[in-house]
CSV table of C-alpha atoms in Angstrom, one decimal:
chain,number,residue,atom,x,y,z
A,1,GLY,CA,0.4,-9.2,13.4
A,2,GLY,CA,3.8,-9.0,11.8
A,3,LYS,CA,2.5,-10.0,8.4
A,4,GLY,CA,0.0,-7.2,8.4
A,5,LEU,CA,2.6,-4.7,9.5
A,6,VAL,CA,4.9,-5.8,6.7
A,7,ASP,CA,2.1,-5.6,4.2
A,8,TRP,CA,1.2,-2.0,5.1
A,9,THR,CA,4.9,-1.1,5.0
A,10,ILE,CA,5.1,-2.5,1.5
A,11,VAL,CA,2.0,-0.5,0.5
A,12,THR,CA,3.5,2.7,2.0
A,13,MET,CA,6.7,2.2,0.2
A,14,MET,CA,5.1,1.4,-3.2
A,15,ILE,CA,2.9,4.5,-2.9
A,16,GLY,CA,5.9,6.6,-2.0
A,17,VAL,CA,7.8,5.2,-5.1
A,18,CYS,CA,4.7,6.1,-7.2
A,19,ILE,CA,4.9,9.7,-5.9
A,20,SER,CA,8.6,9.9,-6.6
A,21,TYR,CA,8.0,8.8,-10.2
A,22,GLN,CA,5.3,11.4,-10.6
A,23,VAL,CA,7.5,14.1,-9.0
A,24,ALA,CA,10.3,13.2,-11.4
A,25,ALA,CA,8.1,13.2,-14.5
A,26,ALA,CA,6.6,16.6,-13.6
A,27,GLY,CA,10.1,17.9,-12.8
A,28,PHE,CA,11.6,16.8,-16.1
A,29,LEU,CA,8.8,18.8,-17.9
A,30,ALA,CA,9.3,21.8,-15.6
A,31,SER,CA,13.0,22.0,-16.4
A,32,ASP,CA,12.4,22.4,-20.1
A,33,SER,CA,11.0,25.8,-21.3
A,34,ALA,CA,9.4,24.1,-24.3
A,35,LEU,CA,7.6,21.4,-22.3
A,36,SER,CA,6.6,23.1,-19.1
A,37,PHE,CA,3.1,24.3,-18.4
A,38,GLY,CA,3.7,25.4,-14.8
A,39,PRO,CA,4.5,23.3,-11.7
A,40,TYR,CA,0.9,22.3,-10.8
A,41,LEU,CA,-0.4,21.9,-14.3
A,42,ASN,CA,2.6,19.6,-15.1
A,43,THR,CA,1.6,17.4,-12.2
A,44,VAL,CA,-2.0,17.3,-13.2
A,45,LEU,CA,-1.0,16.4,-16.8
A,46,THR,CA,1.0,13.5,-15.6
A,47,ALA,CA,-2.0,12.3,-13.5
A,48,LEU,CA,-4.2,12.3,-16.6
A,49,VAL,CA,-1.7,9.9,-18.3
A,50,LEU,CA,-1.1,7.8,-15.2
A,51,LEU,CA,-4.8,7.2,-14.3
A,52,PRO,CA,-5.8,5.1,-17.4
A,53,ILE,CA,-2.6,2.9,-17.3
A,54,SER,CA,-3.1,2.4,-13.6
A,55,LEU,CA,-6.5,0.7,-14.2
A,56,ALA,CA,-4.9,-2.3,-15.9
A,57,PRO,CA,-5.7,-5.6,-14.1
A,58,ASP,CA,-2.0,-6.5,-14.0
A,59,ILE,CA,1.3,-5.2,-15.1
A,60,GLY,CA,2.1,-7.7,-17.9
A,61,PHE,CA,1.5,-5.1,-20.6
A,62,LEU,CA,4.5,-3.1,-19.4
A,63,SER,CA,7.0,-5.8,-20.5
A,64,LYS,CA,7.0,-4.5,-24.0
A,65,TYR,CA,8.3,-1.1,-22.7
A,66,SER,CA,11.2,-2.4,-20.6
A,67,LYS,CA,13.7,-2.3,-23.5
A,68,LEU,CA,12.6,1.2,-24.5
A,69,GLY,CA,13.0,2.3,-20.9
A,70,LEU,CA,16.6,0.9,-20.6
A,71,ALA,CA,17.5,2.5,-24.0
A,72,ALA,CA,16.1,5.9,-22.7
A,73,ILE,CA,18.1,5.7,-19.5
A,74,LEU,CA,21.3,4.8,-21.4
A,75,THR,CA,20.7,7.6,-23.9
A,76,THR,CA,20.2,10.0,-21.1
A,77,PHE,CA,23.6,9.3,-19.5
A,78,LEU,CA,25.3,9.4,-22.8
A,79,VAL,CA,23.9,12.8,-23.6
A,80,ILE,CA,24.8,14.1,-20.1
A,81,PHE,CA,28.3,12.9,-20.4
A,82,TYR,CA,28.6,14.4,-23.9
A,83,HIS,CA,27.3,17.7,-22.6
A,84,GLY,CA,29.7,17.8,-19.7
A,85,PHE,CA,32.7,16.8,-21.7
A,86,GLN,CA,31.9,19.3,-24.5
A,87,ASN,CA,31.6,22.2,-22.1
A,88,TYR,CA,34.1,21.3,-19.4
A,89,GLY,CA,36.3,18.5,-20.6
A,90,PHE,CA,37.8,16.5,-17.7
A,91,SER,CA,38.7,19.6,-15.6
A,92,GLY,CA,36.3,18.5,-12.8
A,93,PHE,CA,38.5,15.4,-12.2
A,94,SER,CA,41.7,17.4,-11.6
A,95,ASP,CA,40.5,19.1,-8.4
A,96,VAL,CA,38.0,17.0,-6.6
A,97,PRO,CA,36.0,19.1,-4.0
A,98,PHE,CA,35.9,16.6,-1.2
A,99,ASN,CA,34.1,19.1,1.1
A,100,THR,CA,31.0,18.7,-1.1
A,101,LEU,CA,31.1,14.9,-1.1
A,102,TYR,CA,29.7,14.4,2.4
A,103,PRO,CA,26.8,15.8,4.5
A,104,THR,CA,27.5,19.0,6.4
A,105,SER,CA,24.5,19.1,8.7
A,106,PHE,CA,22.1,16.6,10.5
A,107,ARG,CA,19.4,17.4,8.0
A,108,SER,CA,21.6,16.8,5.0
A,109,PHE,CA,22.8,13.6,6.7
A,110,SER,CA,19.2,12.5,7.0
A,111,HIS,CA,18.6,13.1,3.3
A,112,TRP,CA,21.7,11.1,2.5
A,113,TYR,CA,20.7,8.4,4.9
A,114,GLY,CA,17.3,8.1,3.3
A,115,VAL,CA,18.5,8.0,-0.3
A,116,SER,CA,21.2,5.5,0.6
A,117,SER,CA,18.7,3.3,2.4
A,118,PHE,CA,16.3,3.6,-0.6
A,119,CYS,CA,19.1,2.6,-3.0
A,120,PHE,CA,20.9,-0.1,-1.0
A,121,GLY,CA,18.5,-1.2,1.7
A,122,ILE,CA,16.2,-4.3,1.7
A,123,ALA,CA,13.3,-3.3,-0.6
A,124,PRO,CA,10.0,-4.8,0.7
A,125,MET,CA,9.2,-5.9,-2.9
A,126,THR,CA,12.2,-8.3,-2.6
A,127,PHE,CA,10.1,-10.7,-0.7
A,128,ASN,CA,7.4,-10.8,-3.4
A,129,VAL,CA,10.1,-11.4,-6.1
A,130,SER,CA,11.7,-14.2,-4.1
A,131,HIS,CA,8.4,-16.1,-3.9
A,132,SER,CA,8.2,-16.1,-7.7
A,133,MET,CA,11.7,-17.5,-8.3
A,134,ALA,CA,12.3,-21.0,-9.4
A,135,ASP,CA,14.8,-21.5,-6.6
A,136,PRO,CA,14.1,-18.9,-3.8
A,137,SER,CA,17.3,-20.0,-2.0
A,138,LEU,CA,19.3,-18.2,-4.7
A,139,MET,CA,17.8,-14.8,-3.6
A,140,ASP,CA,20.8,-13.9,-1.4
A,141,LYS,CA,23.2,-14.4,-4.3
A,142,ALA,CA,20.9,-12.5,-6.7
A,143,CYS,CA,20.7,-9.6,-4.2
A,144,ALA,CA,24.4,-9.5,-3.7
A,145,LYS,CA,25.1,-9.4,-7.4
A,146,ALA,CA,22.4,-6.8,-8.1
A,147,LEU,CA,23.6,-4.5,-5.3
A,148,THR,CA,27.2,-4.8,-6.5
A,149,MET,CA,26.1,-3.8,-10.0
A,150,VAL,CA,24.0,-1.0,-8.7
A,151,PHE,CA,26.9,0.3,-6.5
A,152,VAL,CA,29.3,0.2,-9.4
A,153,PHE,CA,26.8,1.9,-11.7
A,154,TYR,CA,26.2,4.7,-9.1
A,155,VAL,CA,29.9,5.2,-8.5
A,156,VAL,CA,30.7,5.4,-12.3
A,157,PHE,CA,27.7,7.4,-13.5
A,158,GLY,CA,26.7,9.2,-10.3
A,159,ASP,CA,30.1,10.4,-9.0
A,160,GLY,CA,31.6,10.6,-12.5
A,161,THR,CA,28.8,12.8,-13.8
A,162,LEU,CA,28.9,14.9,-10.6
A,163,LEU,CA,32.7,15.6,-11.1
A,164,LEU,CA,32.3,16.1,-14.9
A,165,LEU,CA,29.6,18.8,-14.4
A,166,THR,CA,31.2,20.6,-11.5
A,167,PRO,CA,34.6,21.8,-12.7
A,168,ASP,CA,36.9,24.2,-10.9
A,169,GLY,CA,35.0,24.1,-7.6
A,170,ALA,CA,31.7,25.0,-9.1
A,171,SER,CA,28.5,24.6,-7.1
A,172,PRO,CA,27.6,21.0,-6.7
A,173,ILE,CA,24.5,19.5,-8.2
A,174,THR,CA,21.9,19.1,-5.5
A,175,GLY,CA,18.8,18.1,-7.5
A,176,ASP,CA,17.7,16.7,-10.8
A,177,ILE,CA,20.8,16.0,-12.9
A,178,LEU,CA,18.9,16.9,-16.1
A,179,GLN,CA,18.6,20.5,-14.9
A,180,SER,CA,22.3,20.9,-15.9
A,181,LEU,CA,21.3,20.4,-19.6
A,182,PRO,CA,20.3,23.5,-21.7
A,183,ALA,CA,16.7,24.5,-21.3
A,184,THR,CA,16.2,25.1,-25.0
A,185,SER,CA,18.3,22.3,-26.6
A,186,LEU,CA,16.4,19.9,-28.9
A,187,MET,CA,18.5,17.0,-27.7
A,188,ALA,CA,17.9,17.9,-24.1
A,189,SER,CA,14.1,18.1,-24.7
A,190,PHE,CA,14.2,14.7,-26.3
A,191,VAL,CA,16.1,13.3,-23.2
A,192,ARG,CA,13.6,14.9,-20.8
A,193,LEU,CA,10.7,13.5,-22.7
A,194,SER,CA,12.4,10.0,-22.8
A,195,MET,CA,12.9,10.1,-19.0
A,196,THR,CA,9.3,11.3,-18.5
A,197,PHE,CA,8.1,8.3,-20.5
A,198,VAL,CA,10.2,6.0,-18.3
A,199,CYS,CA,8.7,7.4,-15.1
A,200,LEU,CA,5.2,7.3,-16.4
A,201,VAL,CA,5.3,3.6,-17.6
A,202,SER,CA,7.2,2.7,-14.4
A,203,PHE,CA,4.4,4.1,-12.2
A,204,PRO,CA,2.0,1.1,-12.6
A,205,LEU,CA,4.8,-1.3,-11.5
A,206,CYS,CA,4.1,-0.1,-7.9
A,207,MET,CA,0.6,1.3,-8.2
A,208,VAL,CA,-1.0,-1.9,-9.3
A,209,PRO,CA,0.5,-4.2,-6.6
A,210,ALA,CA,-0.2,-1.6,-3.9
A,211,SER,CA,-3.8,-1.3,-5.0
A,212,GLU,CA,-4.1,-5.1,-5.1
A,213,VAL,CA,-2.9,-5.3,-1.4
A,214,ILE,CA,-5.4,-2.6,-0.4
A,215,GLU,CA,-8.2,-4.3,-2.3
A,216,SER,CA,-7.4,-7.6,-0.7
A,217,LYS,CA,-7.7,-6.0,2.8
A,218,LEU,CA,-10.8,-3.9,2.0
A,219,PHE,CA,-12.8,-6.2,-0.3
A,220,HIS,CA,-11.2,-9.6,0.4
A,221,SER,CA,-10.3,-10.1,-3.2
A,222,THR,CA,-8.0,-13.0,-4.3
A,223,PRO,CA,-6.3,-14.0,-7.6
A,224,SER,CA,-9.3,-16.2,-8.3
A,225,ASN,CA,-11.9,-13.7,-7.0
A,226,ARG,CA,-11.0,-10.3,-8.5
A,227,THR,CA,-12.2,-7.0,-7.2
A,228,PRO,CA,-15.3,-5.8,-8.9
A,229,PHE,CA,-14.3,-3.2,-11.6
A,230,PRO,CA,-16.2,-0.2,-10.1
A,231,LEU,CA,-14.4,-0.8,-6.7
A,232,LEU,CA,-11.1,-1.3,-8.5
A,233,VAL,CA,-11.5,2.0,-10.4
A,234,ALA,CA,-12.5,3.8,-7.2
A,235,THR,CA,-9.5,2.5,-5.3
A,236,ARG,CA,-7.0,3.4,-8.0
A,237,VAL,CA,-8.5,6.8,-8.7
A,238,ALA,CA,-8.2,7.6,-5.0
A,239,LEU,CA,-4.5,6.4,-4.9
A,240,VAL,CA,-3.6,8.3,-8.1
A,241,GLY,CA,-5.3,11.4,-6.6
A,242,LEU,CA,-3.4,11.0,-3.3
A,243,CYS,CA,-0.1,10.7,-5.3
A,244,THR,CA,-0.9,13.8,-7.3
A,245,VAL,CA,-1.8,15.9,-4.3
A,246,VAL,CA,1.4,14.9,-2.5
A,247,ALA,CA,3.5,15.4,-5.7
A,248,ALA,CA,2.1,18.9,-6.1
A,249,LEU,CA,2.7,19.8,-2.5
A,250,VAL,CA,6.2,18.3,-2.3
A,251,PRO,CA,7.7,18.6,-5.8
A,252,SER,CA,11.2,17.5,-4.6
A,253,PHE,CA,12.4,14.1,-5.8
A,254,VAL,CA,15.2,14.1,-3.2
A,255,LEU,CA,12.8,14.7,-0.3
A,256,VAL,CA,10.3,12.0,-1.4
A,257,VAL,CA,13.0,9.4,-1.9
A,258,SER,CA,14.7,10.4,1.4
A,259,LEU,CA,11.4,9.9,3.3
A,260,ILE,CA,10.7,6.6,1.7
A,261,GLY,CA,14.2,5.4,2.6
A,262,CYS,CA,14.2,6.7,6.1
A,263,LEU,CA,10.7,5.4,7.0
A,264,SER,CA,9.6,2.4,4.8
A,265,VAL,CA,13.0,0.9,3.9
A,266,GLY,CA,14.4,1.8,7.3
A,267,LEU,CA,11.6,-0.3,9.0
A,268,VAL,CA,12.2,-3.3,6.7
A,269,THR,CA,16.0,-3.1,6.7
A,270,PHE,CA,16.9,-2.0,10.3
A,271,ILE,CA,14.0,-2.7,12.6
A,272,PHE,CA,11.9,-5.7,11.4
A,273,PRO,CA,14.8,-8.2,10.9
A,274,PRO,CA,16.2,-8.0,14.4
A,275,LEU,CA,12.8,-7.7,16.0
A,276,PHE,CA,11.4,-10.8,14.1
A,277,HIS,CA,14.6,-12.7,14.6
A,278,TYR,CA,14.5,-12.1,18.4
A,279,LYS,CA,10.9,-13.1,18.7
A,280,LEU,CA,11.4,-16.2,16.5
A,281,THR,CA,14.5,-17.5,18.4
A,282,SER,CA,12.8,-16.9,21.7
A,283,ARG,CA,9.8,-19.0,20.6
A,284,LEU,CA,12.1,-21.7,19.3
A,285,ARG,CA,14.0,-21.9,22.6
A,286,GLU,CA,10.7,-22.1,24.5
A,287,ALA,CA,9.5,-24.9,22.3
A,288,ALA,CA,12.8,-26.8,22.6
A,289,ALA,CA,12.7,-26.4,26.4
A,290,ALA,CA,9.2,-27.8,26.5
A,291,ALA,CA,10.4,-30.9,24.6
A,292,PRO,CA,11.5,-34.0,26.6
A,293,ALA,CA,15.0,-33.7,28.0
A,294,SER,CA,16.2,-37.0,26.5
A,295,LEU,CA,15.4,-37.9,22.9
A,296,ASP,CA,16.7,-40.7,20.7
A,297,GLU,CA,18.4,-39.9,17.4
A,298,GLY,CA,15.2,-40.4,15.4
A,299,GLU,CA,13.2,-38.0,17.6
A,300,LYS,CA,16.0,-35.4,17.4
A,301,ALA,CA,16.0,-35.7,13.6
A,302,SER,CA,12.2,-35.2,13.5
A,303,LEU,CA,12.6,-32.2,15.8
A,304,VAL,CA,15.2,-30.6,13.6
A,305,GLU,CA,13.1,-31.3,10.4
A,306,SER,CA,10.2,-29.5,12.0
A,307,GLY,CA,12.4,-26.3,12.3
A,308,LEU,CA,13.2,-26.6,16.0
A,309,PRO,CA,16.7,-27.1,17.4
A,310,PRO,CA,17.3,-30.2,19.6
A,311,PRO,CA,17.3,-29.5,23.3
A,312,ALA,CA,20.7,-28.7,24.7
A,313,PRO,CA,20.7,-28.7,28.5
A,314,GLN,CA,24.1,-27.2,28.7
A,315,GLN,CA,23.0,-24.2,26.7
A,316,SER,CA,22.0,-21.1,28.7
A,317,GLU,CA,18.5,-19.6,28.4
A,318,GLY,CA,19.9,-16.5,26.7
A,319,SER,CA,21.9,-16.4,23.5
A,320,GLY,CA,24.6,-14.2,22.1
A,321,THR,CA,22.3,-13.4,19.2
A,322,ASP,CA,19.8,-11.9,21.6
A,323,ALA,CA,22.2,-9.1,22.5
A,324,ALA,CA,23.0,-8.5,18.9
A,325,ASP,CA,19.3,-8.4,18.0
A,326,ILE,CA,18.6,-5.9,20.8
A,327,VAL,CA,21.6,-3.6,19.8
A,328,MET,CA,20.6,-3.7,16.1
A,329,LEU,CA,17.0,-3.0,17.0
A,330,CYS,CA,17.9,0.0,19.2
A,331,LEU,CA,20.2,1.4,16.5
A,332,GLY,CA,17.5,0.9,13.9
A,333,VAL,CA,14.8,2.6,16.0
A,334,VAL,CA,17.0,5.6,16.8
A,335,SER,CA,18.3,6.1,13.2
A,336,THR,CA,14.8,5.6,11.7
A,337,VAL,CA,13.0,7.9,14.1
A,338,PHE,CA,15.7,10.6,13.9
A,339,THR,CA,16.2,10.7,10.2
A,340,THR,CA,12.5,10.4,9.5
A,341,GLY,CA,11.8,13.3,11.8
A,342,MET,CA,14.5,15.5,10.2
A,343,THR,CA,13.2,14.6,6.7
A,344,LEU,CA,9.6,15.3,7.7
A,345,ALA,CA,10.8,18.7,8.9
A,346,SER,CA,12.3,19.4,5.5
A,347,VAL,CA,9.0,18.3,3.9
A,348,ALA,CA,7.1,20.6,6.1
A,349,GLU,CA,9.3,23.5,5.1
A,350,SER,CA,8.9,22.6,1.4
A,351,VAL,CA,5.1,22.6,1.8
A,352,ARG,CA,5.1,25.9,3.6
A,353,GLY,CA,7.5,27.5,1.1
A,354,GLY,CA,5.6,26.1,-1.9
A,355,LYS,CA,8.7,24.6,-3.5
């Protein structure tokens, strides 16, 4: 049913995020002449680190690394800003190349759409987080504040860094921002190692929950009835192996993130909500219509408390929300199918071209 569909969508997204972490870690190593061992060997080396930490029964051990990760990210942006200012000053802000700030083809639009959905769409993991909150009703406010902070952060650091590093109409940065740093600088090597560390320790945050969902489906494990360790190892070795193969075949962080955004986040953000809302309101109306036509105040109150609206004879069978749901559903299906197809075409070209 719907729950199973959402579960597998969450698993797909989590595995995709794991792949993006591994691609990013291998890419950071590849962009440094002192750290790179070749594109495929870099990916294999990351897998050798990722496998043992992915065998942890839970992700509690990662809490001690959260502050280190935040410090590494902040240090990275400071170094990038320092490098850009030292080399170019603020000349990039004097003549903003607006023609490079928006997609120029359907394929680049699909990549932008996927990345934007990934960054600002409804992440499936949001539902798991809301269940663990002391007051789940505050989830909407928490999401609004978080998205506002992320938006401001992206505008300041993302657009600011882009303009800082592309002075006088220089070619825009289309990939890993760390590639703009010197390949032989000691500070740049430190930054790349720091970001590699962040990606590696972030990998289990999605791998462990994804594996737990799969284990519950395959082996019927529960929090009180854990998966036998040999089966746990086999499942996670297979998942890490899958991530490694895909990361080696598609070593493009942008393409991986775009595909996750177009497909997984697109489903949860633009297709599931109107679809489930349409089905839910239809069932509520059917249940309300089946109730007695005349109810006293106490019976109406009981009906409302049970989650059903009191019958309203003057209300038409349809509802204005039905049309909105259908329109949103159609737009979601078209945008998700189109952008996913375009991104998959780019992925296929990347695999055939070996880059």
